[in-house]
Amino acid sequence: ILNVEQSPQSLHVQEGDSTNFTCSFPSSNFYALHWYRWETAKSPEALFVMTLNGDEKKKGRISATLNTKEGYSYLYIKGSQPEDSATYLCALGFDAGGTSYGKLTFGQGTILTVHP
Amino acid sequence: DTAVSQTPKYLVTQMGNDKSIKCEQNLGHDTMYWYKQDSKKFLKIMFSYNNKELIINETVPNRFSPKSPDKAHLNLHINSLELGDSAVYFCASSQDLREGLNEQFFGPGTRLTVL
């Protein structure tokens, strides 16, 4: 069974704080890691797709790093704003013999609440 | 325009009934998926189709049957509904099966309640 773990489960921060959370996954058979942002009453939206060990991606105030050897990815939000409040999901595509067939295994998500 | 749309948004039905959920994407993508959000809020893959061909078929009861009339549509038909089928079902699409590197675009979800 492939487990993708996210921590913490929930997080409350004040506006302006920087924050980060973790996605842990089995390091064997890694293929790709996705991060999604899921606002209440909306659909999950992709933030990043990462494949290379040491990869770092950035979109505005949000960035992510990837360590495939030890099996974790961090998502950072700099200067959190109330509109950043959402559930952040990571999802692992694993290598099923040279391809992942697009199959993603999702973590449970980290619920971020940013208070004004 | 909505990129990935699902109908209906809410579905309440009795045990034993047969129901369908429709999904359409206007992104020109080749690959479509069905996910079930379980009671612990995990999104779990059920099926995927690429250009109308079944690619992923997870351990799902055969009461669930996906149908892809063309690559823009992937419908989910459920026979003999059971209480445990109550969940939110999400459709998604991605450009192609490029080795899991393509981001997936999700529909708004269909909340199914079986009474």
PDB file of N, CA and C in Angstrom, chain A residues 33-93:
ATOM      1  N   LEU A  33       5.629  14.254  -8.192  1.00  0.00           N
ATOM      2  CA  LEU A  33       4.849  14.740  -7.058  1.00  0.00           C
ATOM      3  C   LEU A  33       4.078  15.969  -7.491  1.00  0.00           C
ATOM      4  N   HIS A  34       2.784  15.949  -7.172  1.00  0.00           N
ATOM      5  CA  HIS A  34       1.909  17.074  -7.498  1.00  0.00           C
ATOM      6  C   HIS A  34       1.483  17.769  -6.210  1.00  0.00           C
ATOM      7  N   TRP A  35       1.340  19.077  -6.270  1.00  0.00           N
ATOM      8  CA  TRP A  35       0.696  19.852  -5.202  1.00  0.00           C
ATOM      9  C   TRP A  35      -0.557  20.512  -5.777  1.00  0.00           C
ATOM     10  N   TYR A  36      -1.643  20.415  -4.998  1.00  0.00           N
ATOM     11  CA  TYR A  36      -2.902  21.036  -5.396  1.00  0.00           C
ATOM     12  C   TYR A  36      -3.408  21.908  -4.245  1.00  0.00           C
ATOM     13  N   ARG A  37      -4.108  22.943  -4.629  1.00  0.00           N
ATOM     14  CA  ARG A  37      -4.751  23.833  -3.659  1.00  0.00           C
ATOM     15  C   ARG A  37      -6.254  23.675  -3.832  1.00  0.00           C
ATOM     16  N   TRP A  38      -6.967  23.475  -2.707  1.00  0.00           N
ATOM     17  CA  TRP A  38      -8.388  23.175  -2.777  1.00  0.00           C
ATOM     18  C   TRP A  38      -9.129  24.116  -1.842  1.00  0.00           C
ATOM     19  N   GLU A  39      -9.756  25.127  -2.445  1.00  0.00           N
ATOM     20  CA  GLU A  39     -10.549  26.060  -1.644  1.00  0.00           C
ATOM     21  C   GLU A  39     -11.936  25.464  -1.404  1.00  0.00           C
ATOM     22  N   THR A  40     -12.516  25.842  -0.296  1.00  0.00           N
ATOM     23  CA  THR A  40     -13.846  25.347   0.062  1.00  0.00           C
ATOM     24  C   THR A  40     -14.837  25.680  -1.052  1.00  0.00           C
ATOM     25  N   ALA A  41     -15.666  24.714  -1.380  1.00  0.00           N
ATOM     26  CA  ALA A  41     -16.719  24.853  -2.394  1.00  0.00           C
ATOM     27  C   ALA A  41     -16.165  25.014  -3.809  1.00  0.00           C
ATOM     28  N   LYS A  42     -14.896  24.757  -3.981  1.00  0.00           N
ATOM     29  CA  LYS A  42     -14.313  24.796  -5.330  1.00  0.00           C
ATOM     30  C   LYS A  42     -13.651  23.451  -5.625  1.00  0.00           C
ATOM     31  N   SER A  43     -13.000  23.377  -6.772  1.00  0.00           N
ATOM     32  CA  SER A  43     -12.308  22.146  -7.165  1.00  0.00           C
ATOM     33  C   SER A  43     -10.822  22.289  -6.870  1.00  0.00           C
ATOM     34  N   PRO A  44     -10.136  21.168  -6.672  1.00  0.00           N
ATOM     35  CA  PRO A  44      -8.670  21.258  -6.509  1.00  0.00           C
ATOM     36  C   PRO A  44      -8.040  21.871  -7.754  1.00  0.00           C
ATOM     37  N   GLU A  45      -7.043  22.734  -7.527  1.00  0.00           N
ATOM     38  CA  GLU A  45      -6.323  23.362  -8.640  1.00  0.00           C
ATOM     39  C   GLU A  45      -4.838  23.075  -8.491  1.00  0.00           C
ATOM     40  N   ALA A  46      -4.205  22.743  -9.583  1.00  0.00           N
ATOM     41  CA  ALA A  46      -2.792  22.378  -9.533  1.00  0.00           C
ATOM     42  C   ALA A  46      -1.917  23.586  -9.212  1.00  0.00           C
ATOM     43  N   LEU A  47      -0.945  23.344  -8.351  1.00  0.00           N
ATOM     44  CA  LEU A  47       0.078  24.354  -8.055  1.00  0.00           C
ATOM     45  C   LEU A  47       1.382  23.984  -8.766  1.00  0.00           C
ATOM     46  N   PHE A  48       1.854  22.779  -8.489  1.00  0.00           N
ATOM     47  CA  PHE A  48       3.148  22.356  -9.028  1.00  0.00           C
ATOM     48  C   PHE A  48       3.116  20.880  -9.383  1.00  0.00           C
ATOM     49  N   VAL A  49       3.930  20.532 -10.394  1.00  0.00           N
ATOM     50  CA  VAL A  49       4.267  19.143 -10.661  1.00  0.00           C
ATOM     51  C   VAL A  49       5.790  19.064 -10.636  1.00  0.00           C
ATOM     52  N   MET A  50       6.323  18.192  -9.790  1.00  0.00           N
ATOM     53  CA  MET A  50       7.768  18.142  -9.582  1.00  0.00           C
ATOM     54  C   MET A  50       8.255  16.724  -9.816  1.00  0.00           C
ATOM     55  N   THR A  51       9.423  16.617 -10.435  1.00  0.00           N
ATOM     56  CA  THR A  51       9.932  15.294 -10.766  1.00  0.00           C
ATOM     57  C   THR A  51      11.362  15.052 -10.319  1.00  0.00           C
ATOM     58  N   LEU A  52      12.172  16.100 -10.252  1.00  0.00           N
ATOM     59  CA  LEU A  52      13.606  15.897 -10.029  1.00  0.00           C
ATOM     60  C   LEU A  52      13.991  16.134  -8.577  1.00  0.00           C
ATOM     61  N   ASN A  53      14.860  15.287  -8.071  1.00  0.00           N
ATOM     62  CA  ASN A  53      15.380  15.472  -6.723  1.00  0.00           C
ATOM     63  C   ASN A  53      16.057  16.836  -6.626  1.00  0.00           C
ATOM     64  N   GLY A  54      15.732  17.587  -5.579  1.00  0.00           N
ATOM     65  CA  GLY A  54      16.314  18.922  -5.427  1.00  0.00           C
ATOM     66  C   GLY A  54      15.548  20.008  -6.151  1.00  0.00           C
ATOM     67  N   ASP A  55      14.510  19.612  -6.874  1.00  0.00           N
ATOM     68  CA  ASP A  55      13.706  20.569  -7.623  1.00  0.00           C
ATOM     69  C   ASP A  55      13.087  21.585  -6.671  1.00  0.00           C
ATOM     70  N   GLU A  56      12.991  22.808  -7.160  1.00  0.00           N
ATOM     71  CA  GLU A  56      12.308  23.854  -6.395  1.00  0.00           C
ATOM     72  C   GLU A  56      11.464  24.649  -7.375  1.00  0.00           C
ATOM     73  N   LYS A  57      10.175  24.828  -7.016  1.00  0.00           N
ATOM     74  CA  LYS A  57       9.281  25.563  -7.903  1.00  0.00           C
ATOM     75  C   LYS A  57       8.640  26.702  -7.120  1.00  0.00           C
ATOM     76  N   LYS A  58       8.284  27.759  -7.849  1.00  0.00           N
ATOM     77  CA  LYS A  58       7.721  28.934  -7.191  1.00  0.00           C
ATOM     78  C   LYS A  58       6.597  29.507  -8.032  1.00  0.00           C
ATOM     79  N   LYS A  59       5.540  29.924  -7.318  1.00  0.00           N
ATOM     80  CA  LYS A  59       4.429  30.598  -7.978  1.00  0.00           C
ATOM     81  C   LYS A  59       3.983  31.703  -7.025  1.00  0.00           C
ATOM     82  N   GLY A  60       4.403  32.926  -7.324  1.00  0.00           N
ATOM     83  CA  GLY A  60       4.058  34.033  -6.427  1.00  0.00           C
ATOM     84  C   GLY A  60       4.698  33.838  -5.070  1.00  0.00           C
ATOM     85  N   ARG A  61       3.863  33.830  -4.027  1.00  0.00           N
ATOM     86  CA  ARG A  61       4.373  33.672  -2.662  1.00  0.00           C
ATOM     87  C   ARG A  61       4.484  32.206  -2.239  1.00  0.00           C
ATOM     88  N   ILE A  62       4.121  31.307  -3.112  1.00  0.00           N
ATOM     89  CA  ILE A  62       4.121  29.879  -2.783  1.00  0.00           C
ATOM     90  C   ILE A  62       5.294  29.204  -3.488  1.00  0.00           C
ATOM     91  N   SER A  63       6.000  28.394  -2.753  1.00  0.00           N
ATOM     92  CA  SER A  63       7.099  27.634  -3.354  1.00  0.00           C
ATOM     93  C   SER A  63       7.098  26.226  -2.785  1.00  0.00           C
ATOM     94  N   ALA A  64       7.775  25.335  -3.494  1.00  0.00           N
ATOM     95  CA  ALA A  64       7.838  23.936  -3.052  1.00  0.00           C
ATOM     96  C   ALA A  64       9.211  23.374  -3.365  1.00  0.00           C
ATOM     97  N   THR A  65       9.649  22.466  -2.506  1.00  0.00           N
ATOM     98  CA  THR A  65      10.911  21.758  -2.728  1.00  0.00           C
ATOM     99  C   THR A  65      10.653  20.269  -2.722  1.00  0.00           C
ATOM    100  N   LEU A  66      11.584  19.524  -3.280  1.00  0.00           N
ATOM    101  CA  LEU A  66      11.398  18.083  -3.413  1.00  0.00           C
ATOM    102  C   LEU A  66      12.684  17.350  -3.081  1.00  0.00           C
ATOM    103  N   ASN A  67      12.574  16.343  -2.229  1.00  0.00           N
ATOM    104  CA  ASN A  67      13.681  15.440  -1.925  1.00  0.00           C
ATOM    105  C   ASN A  67      13.192  14.026  -2.170  1.00  0.00           C
ATOM    106  N   THR A  68      13.570  13.482  -3.323  1.00  0.00           N
ATOM    107  CA  THR A  68      13.071  12.144  -3.676  1.00  0.00           C
ATOM    108  C   THR A  68      13.860  11.037  -2.983  1.00  0.00           C
ATOM    109  N   LYS A  69      15.082  11.353  -2.550  1.00  0.00           N
ATOM    110  CA  LYS A  69      15.909  10.309  -1.904  1.00  0.00           C
ATOM    111  C   LYS A  69      15.389   9.972  -0.514  1.00  0.00           C
ATOM    112  N   GLU A  70      14.941  11.023   0.193  1.00  0.00           N
ATOM    113  CA  GLU A  70      14.424  10.785   1.547  1.00  0.00           C
ATOM    114  C   GLU A  70      12.898  10.777   1.580  1.00  0.00           C
ATOM    115  N   GLY A  71      12.269  11.103   0.473  1.00  0.00           N
ATOM    116  CA  GLY A  71      10.825  10.961   0.354  1.00  0.00           C
ATOM    117  C   GLY A  71      10.026  12.058   1.034  1.00  0.00           C
ATOM    118  N   TYR A  72      10.325  13.311   0.714  1.00  0.00           N
ATOM    119  CA  TYR A  72       9.482  14.384   1.243  1.00  0.00           C
ATOM    120  C   TYR A  72       9.505  15.592   0.316  1.00  0.00           C
ATOM    121  N   SER A  73       8.448  16.387   0.462  1.00  0.00           N
ATOM    122  CA  SER A  73       8.340  17.665  -0.234  1.00  0.00           C
ATOM    123  C   SER A  73       7.786  18.676   0.753  1.00  0.00           C
ATOM    124  N   TYR A  74       8.312  19.893   0.684  1.00  0.00           N
ATOM    125  CA  TYR A  74       7.807  20.970   1.523  1.00  0.00           C
ATOM    126  C   TYR A  74       7.088  21.997   0.653  1.00  0.00           C
ATOM    127  N   LEU A  75       5.993  22.517   1.180  1.00  0.00           N
ATOM    128  CA  LEU A  75       5.312  23.644   0.544  1.00  0.00           C
ATOM    129  C   LEU A  75       5.432  24.836   1.472  1.00  0.00           C
ATOM    130  N   TYR A  76       5.885  25.953   0.930  1.00  0.00           N
ATOM    131  CA  TYR A  76       6.079  27.168   1.723  1.00  0.00           C
ATOM    132  C   TYR A  76       5.145  28.253   1.224  1.00  0.00           C
ATOM    133  N   ILE A  77       4.578  29.000   2.152  1.00  0.00           N
ATOM    134  CA  ILE A  77       3.815  30.184   1.782  1.00  0.00           C
ATOM    135  C   ILE A  77       4.415  31.362   2.545  1.00  0.00           C
ATOM    136  N   LYS A  78       4.846  32.349   1.798  1.00  0.00           N
ATOM    137  CA  LYS A  78       5.492  33.520   2.403  1.00  0.00           C
ATOM    138  C   LYS A  78       4.437  34.608   2.593  1.00  0.00           C
ATOM    139  N   GLY A  79       4.386  35.191   3.792  1.00  0.00           N
ATOM    140  CA  GLY A  79       3.454  36.293   4.017  1.00  0.00           C
ATOM    141  C   GLY A  79       2.010  35.900   3.756  1.00  0.00           C
ATOM    142  N   SER A  80       1.535  34.897   4.488  1.00  0.00           N
ATOM    143  CA  SER A  80       0.196  34.332   4.247  1.00  0.00           C
ATOM    144  C   SER A  80      -0.881  35.416   4.253  1.00  0.00           C
ATOM    145  N   GLN A  81      -1.843  35.245   3.370  1.00  0.00           N
ATOM    146  CA  GLN A  81      -3.002  36.135   3.272  1.00  0.00           C
ATOM    147  C   GLN A  81      -4.258  35.316   3.515  1.00  0.00           C
ATOM    148  N   PRO A  82      -5.344  35.962   3.962  1.00  0.00           N
ATOM    149  CA  PRO A  82      -6.589  35.205   4.181  1.00  0.00           C
ATOM    150  C   PRO A  82      -7.031  34.412   2.948  1.00  0.00           C
ATOM    151  N   GLU A  83      -6.766  34.928   1.763  1.00  0.00           N
ATOM    152  CA  GLU A  83      -7.168  34.207   0.550  1.00  0.00           C
ATOM    153  C   GLU A  83      -6.336  32.947   0.307  1.00  0.00           C
ATOM    154  N   ASP A  84      -5.273  32.753   1.073  1.00  0.00           N
ATOM    155  CA  ASP A  84      -4.499  31.512   0.983  1.00  0.00           C
ATOM    156  C   ASP A  84      -5.174  30.372   1.743  1.00  0.00           C
ATOM    157  N   SER A  85      -6.194  30.698   2.519  1.00  0.00           N
ATOM    158  CA  SER A  85      -6.897  29.674   3.286  1.00  0.00           C
ATOM    159  C   SER A  85      -7.485  28.639   2.336  1.00  0.00           C
ATOM    160  N   ALA A  86      -7.098  27.400   2.529  1.00  0.00           N
ATOM    161  CA  ALA A  86      -7.511  26.310   1.633  1.00  0.00           C
ATOM    162  C   ALA A  86      -6.939  25.019   2.190  1.00  0.00           C
ATOM    163  N   THR A  87      -7.306  23.914   1.562  1.00  0.00           N
ATOM    164  CA  THR A  87      -6.647  22.637   1.835  1.00  0.00           C
ATOM    165  C   THR A  87      -5.590  22.426   0.767  1.00  0.00           C
ATOM    166  N   TYR A  88      -4.388  22.087   1.196  1.00  0.00           N
ATOM    167  CA  TYR A  88      -3.284  21.859   0.268  1.00  0.00           C
ATOM    168  C   TYR A  88      -3.018  20.358   0.209  1.00  0.00           C
ATOM    169  N   LEU A  89      -3.155  19.820  -0.990  1.00  0.00           N
ATOM    170  CA  LEU A  89      -3.020  18.384  -1.206  1.00  0.00           C
ATOM    171  C   LEU A  89      -1.730  18.087  -1.943  1.00  0.00           C
ATOM    172  N   CYS A  90      -1.052  17.033  -1.523  1.00  0.00           N
ATOM    173  CA  CYS A  90       0.017  16.534  -2.373  1.00  0.00           C
ATOM    174  C   CYS A  90      -0.410  15.170  -2.909  1.00  0.00           C
ATOM    175  N   ALA A  91       0.133  14.802  -4.035  1.00  0.00           N
ATOM    176  CA  ALA A  91      -0.238  13.546  -4.677  1.00  0.00           C
ATOM    177  C   ALA A  91       0.991  12.962  -5.353  1.00  0.00           C
ATOM    178  N   LEU A  92       1.148  11.672  -5.201  1.00  0.00           N
ATOM    179  CA  LEU A  92       2.323  10.987  -5.734  1.00  0.00           C
ATOM    180  C   LEU A  92       1.965  10.160  -6.950  1.00  0.00           C
ATOM    181  N   GLY A  93       2.739  10.345  -8.002  1.00  0.00           N
ATOM    182  CA  GLY A  93       2.691   9.421  -9.124  1.00  0.00           C
ATOM    183  C   GLY A  93       3.877   8.485  -8.960  1.00  0.00           C
TER     184      GLY A  93
END
